[in-house]
XYZ file of C-alpha atoms in Angstrom:
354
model
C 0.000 0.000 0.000
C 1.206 3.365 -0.911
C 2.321 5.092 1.879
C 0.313 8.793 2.435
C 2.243 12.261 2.764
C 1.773 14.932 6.211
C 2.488 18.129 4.962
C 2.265 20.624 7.748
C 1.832 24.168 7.223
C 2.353 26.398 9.943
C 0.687 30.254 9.618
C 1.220 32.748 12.038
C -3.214 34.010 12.725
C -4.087 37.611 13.906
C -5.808 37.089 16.945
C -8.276 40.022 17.215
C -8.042 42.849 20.429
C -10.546 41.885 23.259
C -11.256 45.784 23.302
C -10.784 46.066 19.734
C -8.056 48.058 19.746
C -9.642 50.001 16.098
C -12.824 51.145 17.775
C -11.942 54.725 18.360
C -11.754 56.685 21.613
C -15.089 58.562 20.634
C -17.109 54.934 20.778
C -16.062 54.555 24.876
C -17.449 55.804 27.374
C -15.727 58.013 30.189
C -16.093 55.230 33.681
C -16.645 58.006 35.948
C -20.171 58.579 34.129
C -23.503 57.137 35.097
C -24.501 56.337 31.912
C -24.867 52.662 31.470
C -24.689 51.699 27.801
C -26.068 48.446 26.151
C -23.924 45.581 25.215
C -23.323 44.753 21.598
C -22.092 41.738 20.811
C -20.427 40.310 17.147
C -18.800 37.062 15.893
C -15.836 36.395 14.093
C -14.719 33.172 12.473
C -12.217 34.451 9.354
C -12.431 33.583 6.182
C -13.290 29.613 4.754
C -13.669 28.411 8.701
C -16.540 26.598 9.097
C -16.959 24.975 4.556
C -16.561 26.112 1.026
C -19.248 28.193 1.567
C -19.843 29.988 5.112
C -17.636 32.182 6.220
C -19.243 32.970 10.071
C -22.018 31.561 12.713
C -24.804 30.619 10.212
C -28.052 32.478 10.769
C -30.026 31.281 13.305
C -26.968 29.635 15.642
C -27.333 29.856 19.365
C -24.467 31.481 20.890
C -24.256 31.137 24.663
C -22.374 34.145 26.785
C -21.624 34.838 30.119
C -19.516 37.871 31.865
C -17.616 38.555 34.907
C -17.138 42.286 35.804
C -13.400 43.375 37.196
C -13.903 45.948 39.778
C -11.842 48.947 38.765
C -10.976 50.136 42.290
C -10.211 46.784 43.880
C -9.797 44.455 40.623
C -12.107 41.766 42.086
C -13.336 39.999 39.631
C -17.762 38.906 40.412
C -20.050 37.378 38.274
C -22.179 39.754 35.687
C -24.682 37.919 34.445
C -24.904 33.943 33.378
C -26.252 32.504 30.107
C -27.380 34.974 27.317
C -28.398 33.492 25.097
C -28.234 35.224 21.265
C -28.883 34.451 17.678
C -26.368 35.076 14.890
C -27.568 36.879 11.525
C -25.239 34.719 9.583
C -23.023 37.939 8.473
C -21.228 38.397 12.307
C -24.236 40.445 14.185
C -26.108 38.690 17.295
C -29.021 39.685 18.295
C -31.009 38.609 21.817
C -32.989 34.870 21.397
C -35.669 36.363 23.845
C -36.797 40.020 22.675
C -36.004 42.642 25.012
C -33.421 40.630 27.037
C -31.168 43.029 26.640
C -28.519 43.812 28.854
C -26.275 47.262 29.668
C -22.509 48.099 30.657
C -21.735 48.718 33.955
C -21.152 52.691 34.658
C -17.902 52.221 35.915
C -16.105 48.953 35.744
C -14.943 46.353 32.633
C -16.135 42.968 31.900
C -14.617 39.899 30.372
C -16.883 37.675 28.129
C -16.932 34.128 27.621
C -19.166 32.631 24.680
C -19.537 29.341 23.500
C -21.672 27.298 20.397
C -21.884 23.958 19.948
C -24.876 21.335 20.155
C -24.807 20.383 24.074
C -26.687 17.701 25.085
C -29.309 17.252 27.791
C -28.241 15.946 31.657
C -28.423 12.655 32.422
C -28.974 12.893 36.018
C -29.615 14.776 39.266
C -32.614 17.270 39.244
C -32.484 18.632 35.925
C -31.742 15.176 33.948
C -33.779 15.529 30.699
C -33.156 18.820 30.636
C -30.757 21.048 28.085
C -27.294 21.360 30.091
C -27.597 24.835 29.898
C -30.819 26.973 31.308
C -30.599 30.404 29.651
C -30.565 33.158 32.200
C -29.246 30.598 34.898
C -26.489 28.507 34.345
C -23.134 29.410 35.392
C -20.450 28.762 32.393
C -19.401 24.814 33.046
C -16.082 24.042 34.282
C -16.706 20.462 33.519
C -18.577 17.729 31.825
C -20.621 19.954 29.189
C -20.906 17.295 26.731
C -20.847 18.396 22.863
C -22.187 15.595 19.743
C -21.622 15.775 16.267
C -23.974 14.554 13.839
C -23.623 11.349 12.067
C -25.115 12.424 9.105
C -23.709 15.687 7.662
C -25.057 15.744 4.399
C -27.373 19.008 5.053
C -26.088 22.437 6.303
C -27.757 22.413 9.342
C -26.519 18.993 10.439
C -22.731 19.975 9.311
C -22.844 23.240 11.470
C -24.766 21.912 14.721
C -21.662 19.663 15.043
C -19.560 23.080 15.114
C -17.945 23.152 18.706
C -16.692 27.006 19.062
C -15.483 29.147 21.706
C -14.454 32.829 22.457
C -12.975 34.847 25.312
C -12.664 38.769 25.588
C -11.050 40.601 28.577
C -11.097 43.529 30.052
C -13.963 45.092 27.625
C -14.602 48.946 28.540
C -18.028 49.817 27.706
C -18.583 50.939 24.036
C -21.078 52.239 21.985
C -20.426 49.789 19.086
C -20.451 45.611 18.917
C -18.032 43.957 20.566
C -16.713 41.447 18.550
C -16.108 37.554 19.952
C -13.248 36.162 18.374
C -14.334 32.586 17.768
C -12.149 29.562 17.832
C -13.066 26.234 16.480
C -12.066 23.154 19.037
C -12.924 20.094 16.974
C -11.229 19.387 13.597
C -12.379 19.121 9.880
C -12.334 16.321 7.375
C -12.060 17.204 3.670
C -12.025 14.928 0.763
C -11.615 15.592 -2.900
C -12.616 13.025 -5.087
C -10.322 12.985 -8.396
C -11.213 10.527 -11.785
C -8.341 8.690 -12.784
C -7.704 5.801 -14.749
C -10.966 4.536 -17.047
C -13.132 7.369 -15.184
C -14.504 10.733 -16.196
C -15.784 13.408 -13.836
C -19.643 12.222 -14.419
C -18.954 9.404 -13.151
C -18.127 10.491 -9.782
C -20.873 13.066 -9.646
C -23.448 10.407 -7.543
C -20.519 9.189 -5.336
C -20.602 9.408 -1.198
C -18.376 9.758 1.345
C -18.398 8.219 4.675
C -16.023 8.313 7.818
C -15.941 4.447 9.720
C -16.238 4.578 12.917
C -15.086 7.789 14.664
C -15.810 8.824 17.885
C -18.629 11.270 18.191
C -18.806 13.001 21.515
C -16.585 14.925 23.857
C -16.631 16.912 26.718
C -15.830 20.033 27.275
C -14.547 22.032 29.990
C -14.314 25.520 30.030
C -11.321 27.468 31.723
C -11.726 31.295 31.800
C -7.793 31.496 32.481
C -6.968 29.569 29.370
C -4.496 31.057 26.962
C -6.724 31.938 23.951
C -4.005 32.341 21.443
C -2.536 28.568 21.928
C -4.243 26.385 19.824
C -2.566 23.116 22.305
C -4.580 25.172 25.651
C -7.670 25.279 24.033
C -7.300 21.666 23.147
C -6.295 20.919 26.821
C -10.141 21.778 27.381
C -11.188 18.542 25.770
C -11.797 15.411 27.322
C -13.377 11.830 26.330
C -15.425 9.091 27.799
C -15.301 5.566 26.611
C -19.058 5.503 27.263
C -19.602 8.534 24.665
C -21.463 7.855 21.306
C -18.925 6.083 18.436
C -20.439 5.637 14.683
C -19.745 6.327 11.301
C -19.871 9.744 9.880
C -21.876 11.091 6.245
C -19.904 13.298 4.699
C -21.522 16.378 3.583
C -20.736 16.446 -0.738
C -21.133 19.400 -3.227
C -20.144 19.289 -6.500
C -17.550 21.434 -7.911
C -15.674 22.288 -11.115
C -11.593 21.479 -11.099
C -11.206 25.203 -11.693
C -12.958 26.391 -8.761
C -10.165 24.610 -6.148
C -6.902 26.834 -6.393
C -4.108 25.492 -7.760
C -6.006 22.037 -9.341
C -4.930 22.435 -12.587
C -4.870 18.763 -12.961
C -7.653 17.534 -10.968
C -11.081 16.698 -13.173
C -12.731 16.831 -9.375
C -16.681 16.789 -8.969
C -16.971 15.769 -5.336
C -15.937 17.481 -2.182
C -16.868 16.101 0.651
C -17.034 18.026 4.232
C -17.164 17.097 7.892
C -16.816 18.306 11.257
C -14.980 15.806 13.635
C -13.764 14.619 17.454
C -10.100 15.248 17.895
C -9.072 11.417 18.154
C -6.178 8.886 16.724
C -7.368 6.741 14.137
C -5.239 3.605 14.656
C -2.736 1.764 11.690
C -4.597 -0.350 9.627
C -7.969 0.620 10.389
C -10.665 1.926 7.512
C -10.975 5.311 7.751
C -12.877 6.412 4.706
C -15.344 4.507 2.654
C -16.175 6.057 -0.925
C -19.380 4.446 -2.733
C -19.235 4.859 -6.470
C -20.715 3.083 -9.577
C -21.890 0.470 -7.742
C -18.660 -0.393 -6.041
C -16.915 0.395 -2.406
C -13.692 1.312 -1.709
C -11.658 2.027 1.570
C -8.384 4.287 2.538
C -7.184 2.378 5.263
C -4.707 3.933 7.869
C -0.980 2.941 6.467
C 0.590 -0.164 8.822
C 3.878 -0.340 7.621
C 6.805 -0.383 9.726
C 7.536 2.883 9.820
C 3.484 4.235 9.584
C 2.032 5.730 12.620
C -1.430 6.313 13.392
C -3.029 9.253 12.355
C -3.904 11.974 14.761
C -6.405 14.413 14.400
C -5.977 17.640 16.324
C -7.973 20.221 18.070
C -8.120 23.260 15.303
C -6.824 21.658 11.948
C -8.190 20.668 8.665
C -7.495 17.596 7.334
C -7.274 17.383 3.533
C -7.845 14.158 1.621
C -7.322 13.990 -2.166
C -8.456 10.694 -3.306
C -7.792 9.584 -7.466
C -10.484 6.906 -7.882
C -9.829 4.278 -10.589
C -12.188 2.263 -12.659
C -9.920 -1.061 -13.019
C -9.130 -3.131 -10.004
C -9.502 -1.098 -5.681
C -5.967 0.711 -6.222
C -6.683 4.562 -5.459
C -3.766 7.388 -4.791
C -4.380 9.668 -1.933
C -2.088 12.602 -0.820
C -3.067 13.873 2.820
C -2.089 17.722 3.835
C -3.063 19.643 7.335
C -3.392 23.166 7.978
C -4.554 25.361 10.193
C -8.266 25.384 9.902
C -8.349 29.118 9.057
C -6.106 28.449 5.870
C -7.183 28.881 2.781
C -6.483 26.294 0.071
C -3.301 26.999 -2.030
C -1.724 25.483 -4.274
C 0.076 22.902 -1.729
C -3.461 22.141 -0.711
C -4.405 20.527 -3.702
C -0.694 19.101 -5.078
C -0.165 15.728 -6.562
């Protein structure tokens, strides 16, 4: 079996100004005033972060937010409020999920936020077992436990961006007439694969295929630290956790088709199908099937290289893994060239080379 290629690209990201260091001095508000203005809250993701075709918090996602306020004077730090709950526009505006819930600055200290999306399940015991894991208006953020599923079938958009896990911190906010915007990260990791027609195929015939991931873990915990060092990419990892008694399946790939000259720097791929899925951060061990491809009536498998020098493949908190996969009429054989990036990056030409 032909060995795959790791190819990792390392890119320095901008990570955005918890006061948003652009807003002007005109937009804050002198503390020593009485004047209590509302809080305005934004999302960012960056550009091609969550497919090939969102580029922010879909409209209609739940974001969940909670604030501690730093007391200017003495710089204790008390809790604000717990739980807002808001709805994104799908082009980086929230707005409150219960009208008129809104909620104002205090005169004269700063807060720090905390936000978090992702689809949380309900509790499984104690008084409130049935119910969501987080009551709007009530729940303190979780330090622990607050368990996070992706969906097994991702073929629609709504399925592929419930399984979104995504968090943002911002300290130290002064109170400001515009939107504060949440820098969001994403903790999970994303599976791409391009479908390519090699020997004895043409694009058609690739246009009806599907793409499935075998047996991937599905659910993970995860546990909130306000202190956590939102620039490392490793920290916010270290906020993940697993149970051997969470939910394990395979995974339906979401699939579009495209044109080869829509993917940058595919000069030579005739590609029809992309497939797209949000994943666990697990190790997928040597030998095992990883992918399963369905096409013209026949199945195929990449299976995870066991050679003597292989090594399992691990998928991490915050990357993109990128399959390219040449499928072949005559006989299983099928060419595959794996890269990893940084979620955020966009696909170049080492993306997409032979």
């Amino acid at each position: 079996m032909k060995k795959y290629q790791i190819i990792v690209t390392v890119v320095a990201l901008a990570v955005l100004s918890a006061c948003s260091g652009e807003n002007s001095q005109e937009q804050k508000k002198n503390h020593t005033t009485a004047e209590q203005l509302p809080i305005k809250l934004g999302s960012s993701l960056g550009d091609e972060t969550r497919s090939n075709t969102a580029t922010n918090l879909i409209n209609g996602d739940t974001i969940w937010v909670w604030a501690d306020m730093i007391n200017g004077a003495t710089l204790e730090v008390s809790e604000y409020f717990k739980a807002w709950a808001l709805k994104a526009n799908g082009v980086g505006g929230l707005a409150t999920l219960e009208a008129g819930n809104t909620k104002l600055f205090p005169a004269t200290n700063v807060l720090n936020f905390y936000a978090m999306v992702g689809n949380f399940g309900k509790e499984t015991d104690g008084e409130r077992a049935g119910l969501p894991m987080i009551d709007a208006e009530n729940s303190e953020l979780p330090t622990t436990g607050i368990r996070h599923t992706v969906m097994s079938d991702q073929t629609t958009p709504e399925a592929y961006y419930k399984s979104d896990l995504l968090y943002a911190v911002v300290k130290n906010q002064e109170p400001i007439s515009s939107a504060v915007v949440l820098p969001f990260k994403h903790l999970l990791s994303r599976i791409q694969v391009v479908l390519v027609a090699g020997n004895g195929m043409t694009a058609n015939d690739l246009s009806s295929a599907t793409v499935k991931l075998l047996n991937l873990k599905r659910q993970i915990a995860f546990n909130p630290d306000k202190e956590v060092d939102f620039s490392s990419q490793s920290a916010l990892a270290g906020l993940l956790s697993w149970s051997n008694l969470f939910q394990t399946s395979d995974i339906q790939m979401a699939t579009s088709a495209i044109e080869s000259e829509d993917i940058t720097g595919a000069a030579t791929a005739s590609s029809t199908v992309y497939a797209d899925a949000i994943v666990v951060p697990q190790t997928i061990e040597k030998g095992a099937n990883f992918i399963q491809v369905e096409y013209l009536g026949r199945t195929t498998y990449y299976r995870i290289p066991n050679g003597t020098n292989d090594e399992p493949l691990t998928i991490e908190s915050g990357k993109q893994y990128r399959f390219r996969l040449i499928a072949n009429r005559i006989g299983s054989g099928y060419q595959m060239t794996v890269t990893v990036s940084d979620w955020d990056v966009q696909a170049g030409d080492a993306m997409w080379a032979e």
